[in-house]
Tab-separated table of C-alpha atoms in Angstrom:
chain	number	residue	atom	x	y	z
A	1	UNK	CA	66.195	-41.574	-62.063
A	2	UNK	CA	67.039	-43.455	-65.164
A	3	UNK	CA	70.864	-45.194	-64.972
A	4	UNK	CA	72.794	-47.426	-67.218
A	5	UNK	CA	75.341	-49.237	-67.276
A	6	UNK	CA	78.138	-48.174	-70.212
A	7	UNK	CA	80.911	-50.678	-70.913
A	8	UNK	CA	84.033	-48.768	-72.450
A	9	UNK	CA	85.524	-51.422	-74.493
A	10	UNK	CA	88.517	-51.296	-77.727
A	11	UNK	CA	90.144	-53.908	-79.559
A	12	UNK	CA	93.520	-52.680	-80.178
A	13	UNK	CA	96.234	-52.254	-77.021
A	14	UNK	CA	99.202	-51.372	-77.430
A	15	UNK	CA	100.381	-53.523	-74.344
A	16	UNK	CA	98.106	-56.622	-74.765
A	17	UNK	CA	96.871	-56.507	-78.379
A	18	UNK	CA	93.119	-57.511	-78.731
A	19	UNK	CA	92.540	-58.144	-75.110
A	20	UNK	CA	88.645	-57.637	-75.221
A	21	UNK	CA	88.989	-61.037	-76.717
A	22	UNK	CA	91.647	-62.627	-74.784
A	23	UNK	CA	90.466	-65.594	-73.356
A	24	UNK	CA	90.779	-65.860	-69.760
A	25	UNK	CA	89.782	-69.952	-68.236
A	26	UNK	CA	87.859	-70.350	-71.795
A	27	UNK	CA	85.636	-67.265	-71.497
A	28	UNK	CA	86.521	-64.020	-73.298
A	29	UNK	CA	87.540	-60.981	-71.211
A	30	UNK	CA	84.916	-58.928	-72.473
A	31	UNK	CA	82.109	-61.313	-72.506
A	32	UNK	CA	83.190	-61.964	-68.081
A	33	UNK	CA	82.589	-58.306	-67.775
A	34	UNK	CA	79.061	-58.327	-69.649
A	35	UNK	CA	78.419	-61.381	-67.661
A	36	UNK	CA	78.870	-59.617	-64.685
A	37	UNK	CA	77.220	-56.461	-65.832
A	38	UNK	CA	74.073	-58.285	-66.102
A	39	UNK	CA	73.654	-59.321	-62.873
A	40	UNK	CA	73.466	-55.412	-62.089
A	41	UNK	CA	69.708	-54.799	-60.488
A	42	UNK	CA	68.330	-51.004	-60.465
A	43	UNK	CA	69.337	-49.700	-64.159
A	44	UNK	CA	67.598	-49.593	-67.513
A	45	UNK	CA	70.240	-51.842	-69.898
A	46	UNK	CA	73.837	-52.731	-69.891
A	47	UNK	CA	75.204	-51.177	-73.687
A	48	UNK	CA	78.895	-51.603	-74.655
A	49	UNK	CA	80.472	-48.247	-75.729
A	50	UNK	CA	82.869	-48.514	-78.490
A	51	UNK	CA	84.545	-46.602	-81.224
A	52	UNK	CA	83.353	-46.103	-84.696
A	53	UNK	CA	86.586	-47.540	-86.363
A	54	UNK	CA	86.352	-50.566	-88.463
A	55	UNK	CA	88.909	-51.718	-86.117
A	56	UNK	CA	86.376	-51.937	-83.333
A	57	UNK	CA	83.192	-54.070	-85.756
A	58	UNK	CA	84.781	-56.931	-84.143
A	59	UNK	CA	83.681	-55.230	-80.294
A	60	UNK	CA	80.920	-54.608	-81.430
A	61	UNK	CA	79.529	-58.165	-83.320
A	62	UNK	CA	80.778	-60.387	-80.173
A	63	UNK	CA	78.676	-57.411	-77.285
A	64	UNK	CA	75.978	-58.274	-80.076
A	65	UNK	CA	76.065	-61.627	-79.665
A	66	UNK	CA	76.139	-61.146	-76.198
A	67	UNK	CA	72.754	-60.233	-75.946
A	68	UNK	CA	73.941	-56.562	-75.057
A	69	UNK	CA	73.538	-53.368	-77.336
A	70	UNK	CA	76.227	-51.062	-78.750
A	71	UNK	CA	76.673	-47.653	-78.886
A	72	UNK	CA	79.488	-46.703	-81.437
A	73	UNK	CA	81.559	-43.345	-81.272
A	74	UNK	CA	84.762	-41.380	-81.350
A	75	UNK	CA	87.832	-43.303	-80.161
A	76	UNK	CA	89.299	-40.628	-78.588
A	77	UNK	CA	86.591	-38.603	-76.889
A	78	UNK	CA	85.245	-41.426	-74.539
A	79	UNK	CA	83.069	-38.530	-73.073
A	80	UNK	CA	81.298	-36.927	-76.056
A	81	UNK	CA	80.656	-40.931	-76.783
A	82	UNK	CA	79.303	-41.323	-72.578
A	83	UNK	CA	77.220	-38.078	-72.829
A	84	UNK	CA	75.327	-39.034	-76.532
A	85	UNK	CA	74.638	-42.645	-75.204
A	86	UNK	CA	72.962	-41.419	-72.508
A	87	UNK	CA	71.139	-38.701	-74.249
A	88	UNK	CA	70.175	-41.493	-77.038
A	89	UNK	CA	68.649	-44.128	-74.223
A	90	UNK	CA	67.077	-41.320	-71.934
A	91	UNK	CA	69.674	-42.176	-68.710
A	92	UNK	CA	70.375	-39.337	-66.127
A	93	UNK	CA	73.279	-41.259	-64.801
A	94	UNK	CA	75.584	-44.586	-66.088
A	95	UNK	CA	78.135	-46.882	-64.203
A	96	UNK	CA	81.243	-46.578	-65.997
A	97	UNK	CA	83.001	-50.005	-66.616
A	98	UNK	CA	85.536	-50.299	-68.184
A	99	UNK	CA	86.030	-53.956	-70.526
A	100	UNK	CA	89.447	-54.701	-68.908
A	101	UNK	CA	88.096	-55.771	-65.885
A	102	UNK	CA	86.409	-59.120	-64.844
A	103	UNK	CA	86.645	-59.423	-61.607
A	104	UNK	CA	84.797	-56.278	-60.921
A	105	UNK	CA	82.767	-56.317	-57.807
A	106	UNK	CA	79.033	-56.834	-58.078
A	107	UNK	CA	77.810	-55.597	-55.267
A	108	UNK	CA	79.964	-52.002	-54.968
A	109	UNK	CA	78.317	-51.418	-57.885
A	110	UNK	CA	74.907	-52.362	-56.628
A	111	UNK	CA	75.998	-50.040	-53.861
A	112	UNK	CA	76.480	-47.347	-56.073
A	113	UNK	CA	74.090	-47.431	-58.221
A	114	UNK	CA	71.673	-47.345	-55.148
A	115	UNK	CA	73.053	-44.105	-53.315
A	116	UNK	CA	72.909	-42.816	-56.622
A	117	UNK	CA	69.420	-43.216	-56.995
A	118	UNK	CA	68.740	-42.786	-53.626
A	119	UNK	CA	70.053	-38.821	-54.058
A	120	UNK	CA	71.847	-37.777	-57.077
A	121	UNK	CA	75.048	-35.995	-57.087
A	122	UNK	CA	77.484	-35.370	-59.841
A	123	UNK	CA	79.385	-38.454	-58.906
A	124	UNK	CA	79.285	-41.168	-56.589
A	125	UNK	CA	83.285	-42.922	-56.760
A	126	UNK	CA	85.338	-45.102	-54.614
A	127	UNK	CA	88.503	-43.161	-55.424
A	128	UNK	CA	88.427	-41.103	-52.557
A	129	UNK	CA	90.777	-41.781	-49.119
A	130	UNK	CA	90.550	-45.305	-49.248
A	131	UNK	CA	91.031	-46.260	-52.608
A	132	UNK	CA	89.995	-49.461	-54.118
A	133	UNK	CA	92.774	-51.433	-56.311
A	134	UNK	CA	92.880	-51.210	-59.780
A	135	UNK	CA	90.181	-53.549	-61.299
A	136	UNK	CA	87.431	-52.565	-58.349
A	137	UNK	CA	87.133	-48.722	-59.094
A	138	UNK	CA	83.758	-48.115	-59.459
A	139	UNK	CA	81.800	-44.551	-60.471
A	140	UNK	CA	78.418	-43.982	-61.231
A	141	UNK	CA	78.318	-40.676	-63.378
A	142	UNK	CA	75.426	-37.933	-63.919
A	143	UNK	CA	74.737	-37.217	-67.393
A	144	UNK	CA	74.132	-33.366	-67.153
A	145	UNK	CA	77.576	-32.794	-64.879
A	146	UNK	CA	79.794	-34.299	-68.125
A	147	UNK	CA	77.389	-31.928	-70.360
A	148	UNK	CA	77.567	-28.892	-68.504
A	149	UNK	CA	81.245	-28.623	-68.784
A	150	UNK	CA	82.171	-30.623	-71.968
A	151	UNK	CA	83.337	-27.445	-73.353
A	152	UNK	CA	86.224	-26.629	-71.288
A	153	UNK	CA	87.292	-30.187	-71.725
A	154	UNK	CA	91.173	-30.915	-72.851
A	155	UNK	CA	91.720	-33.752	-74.754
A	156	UNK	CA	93.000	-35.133	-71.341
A	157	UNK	CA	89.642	-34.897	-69.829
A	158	UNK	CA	87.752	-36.169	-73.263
A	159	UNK	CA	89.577	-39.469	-72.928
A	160	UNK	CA	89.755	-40.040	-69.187
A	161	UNK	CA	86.043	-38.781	-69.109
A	162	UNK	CA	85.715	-38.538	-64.979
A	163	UNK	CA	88.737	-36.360	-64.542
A	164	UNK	CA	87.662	-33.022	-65.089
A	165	UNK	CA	85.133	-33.736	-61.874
A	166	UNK	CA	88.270	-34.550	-59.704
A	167	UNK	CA	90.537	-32.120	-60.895
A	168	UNK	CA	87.877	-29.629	-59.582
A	169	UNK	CA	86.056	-31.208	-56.671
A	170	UNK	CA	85.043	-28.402	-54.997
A	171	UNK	CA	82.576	-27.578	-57.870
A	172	UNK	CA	81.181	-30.790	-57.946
A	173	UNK	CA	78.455	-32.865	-55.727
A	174	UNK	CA	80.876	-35.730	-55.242
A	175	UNK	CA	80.015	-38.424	-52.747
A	176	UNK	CA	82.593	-41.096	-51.964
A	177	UNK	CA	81.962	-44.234	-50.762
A	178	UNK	CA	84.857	-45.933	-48.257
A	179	UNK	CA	85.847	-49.528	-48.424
A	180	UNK	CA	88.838	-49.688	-45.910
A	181	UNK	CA	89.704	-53.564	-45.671
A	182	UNK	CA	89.757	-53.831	-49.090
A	183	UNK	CA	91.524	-50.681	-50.115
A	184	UNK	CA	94.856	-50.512	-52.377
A	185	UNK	CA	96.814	-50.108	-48.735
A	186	UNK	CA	95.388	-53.532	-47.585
A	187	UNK	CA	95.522	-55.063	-51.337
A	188	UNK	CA	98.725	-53.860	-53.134
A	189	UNK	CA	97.588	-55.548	-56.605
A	190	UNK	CA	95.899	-55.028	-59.321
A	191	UNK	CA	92.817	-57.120	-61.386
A	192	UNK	CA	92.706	-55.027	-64.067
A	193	UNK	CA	93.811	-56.929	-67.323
A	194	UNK	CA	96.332	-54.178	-69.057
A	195	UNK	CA	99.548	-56.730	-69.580
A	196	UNK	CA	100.588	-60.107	-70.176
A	197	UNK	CA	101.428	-60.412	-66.314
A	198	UNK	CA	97.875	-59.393	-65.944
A	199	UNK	CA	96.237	-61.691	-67.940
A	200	UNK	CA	98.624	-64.577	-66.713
A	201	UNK	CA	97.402	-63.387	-63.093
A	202	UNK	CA	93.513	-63.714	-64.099
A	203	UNK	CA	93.873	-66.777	-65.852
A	204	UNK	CA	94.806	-68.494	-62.474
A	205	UNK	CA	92.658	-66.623	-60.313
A	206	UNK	CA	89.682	-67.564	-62.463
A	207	UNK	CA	90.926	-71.240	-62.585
A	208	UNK	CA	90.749	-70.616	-58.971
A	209	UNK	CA	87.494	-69.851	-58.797
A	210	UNK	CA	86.119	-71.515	-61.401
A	211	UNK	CA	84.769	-68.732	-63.149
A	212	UNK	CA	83.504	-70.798	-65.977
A	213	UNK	CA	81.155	-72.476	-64.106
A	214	UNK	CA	77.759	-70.809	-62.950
A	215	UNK	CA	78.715	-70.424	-58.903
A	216	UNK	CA	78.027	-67.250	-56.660
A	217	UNK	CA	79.539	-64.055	-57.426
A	218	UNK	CA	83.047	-64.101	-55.234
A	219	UNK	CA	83.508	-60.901	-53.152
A	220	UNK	CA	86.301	-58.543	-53.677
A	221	UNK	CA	88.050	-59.761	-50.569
A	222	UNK	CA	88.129	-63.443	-52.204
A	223	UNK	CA	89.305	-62.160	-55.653
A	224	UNK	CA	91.984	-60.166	-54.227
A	225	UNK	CA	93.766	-62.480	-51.653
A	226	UNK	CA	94.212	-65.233	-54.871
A	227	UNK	CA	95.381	-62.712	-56.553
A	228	UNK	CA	97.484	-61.049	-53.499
A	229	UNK	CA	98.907	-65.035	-53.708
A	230	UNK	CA	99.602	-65.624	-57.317
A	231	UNK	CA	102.125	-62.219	-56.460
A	232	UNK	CA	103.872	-63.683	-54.060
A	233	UNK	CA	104.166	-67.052	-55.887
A	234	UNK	CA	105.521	-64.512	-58.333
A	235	UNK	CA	107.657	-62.567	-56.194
A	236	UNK	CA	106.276	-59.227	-56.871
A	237	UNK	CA	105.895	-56.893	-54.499
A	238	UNK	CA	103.433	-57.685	-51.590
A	239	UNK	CA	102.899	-57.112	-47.936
């Protein structure tokens, strides 16, 4: 089985403007999540997925320089633009990451990408009982279960590509895979980079860690307990 990794990455936000760029301890957001992307062992190429807008050139010159390829296509239907990347490199299956998030755990994906090849299903997710906080969500996605049904997608389901699968489960081969001390029960925060307060957060968790330095990947369980800390230092809501 053939599987790839697809980075979803935009430059405009309405709630962080330019945030693919954003630097985060002197390394740009996007460029920590190819980083990490290319440690990723079992899959034919890491590509970063972006929109055809003139907007988006920017996206797609830094992924270039990068050393990663791009795949360009409409802004709105993320999985017409998922479904013709994989038919254009020959993948049955891609990892869906999406560019806002840097701390993203290595090996869950490895995971992943492994039971996926190991038997394929329509989708192997961590969103199941014991879901993951936002930032770790990870889903490895067969090709031919987004083309099947692309026509019955809503616009809904064209821009939050995996949705249609959950929305309908029972139709669907979907394997889940459980992660219960590191769940969003255990971990009430988040390492996605969506808002200022995000970005502030991953600024001092990478100082932390010293991201910009070449050192081990950090497990989840690492990431989120700075970042479980910087809440409380920041009085948000915590156990």
């Amino acid at each position: 089985m053939n599987i790839g990794v697809l980075i979803f990455s935009r430059y405009d936000s309405t709630r962080l403007p330019g945030k693919a760029l954003l630097k985060i301890n002197g390394q740009e957001l996007l460029g920590r999540v190819i980083d990490r992307s290319k440690k990723l062992t079992g899959v034919e190429g890491v590509v970063v997925a972006t929109s055809d807008r003139k907007t988006d050139d920017v996206i797609a010159d830094f992924a270039k320089s990068q050393g990663v390829e791009v795949f360009r296509g409409n802004v709105n239907d993320v999985a017409k633009r998922a479904i013709d990347a994989c038919n254009y490199y020959g993948w049955d299956a891609f990892v869906r990451i999406c560019g806002d998030r840097p701390f993203y755990d290595v090996s869950i994906v490895r995971s992943s990408i492994e039971n996926m090849s190991y038997r394929r299903c329509d989708l192997v997710t961590t969103s199941g009982e014991y879901m993951l906080p936002p930032g770790l969500t990870t889903e490895v996605v067969l090709c031919s279960a987004l083309e099947k049904y692309y026509e019955f997608f809503q616009a809904s389901h064209k821009e939050h590509l995996t949705s249609f699968l959950y929305e309908r489960a029972g139709s669907f081969d979907i394997r889940y895979l459980d992660y219960p001390n590191i769940c969003k029960a255990v971990y009430p925060t988040s390492l996605v980079v969506d808002t200022d307060k995000d970005l502030h957060r991953a600024e001092w968790v990478a100082k932390k860690l010293e991201l910009s330095n070449p050192i081990p990947e950090q497990s989840a369980r690492t990431v989120l307990e700075l970042a479980k800390l910087w809440d409380k230092n920041h009085f948000l809501n915590v156990n």
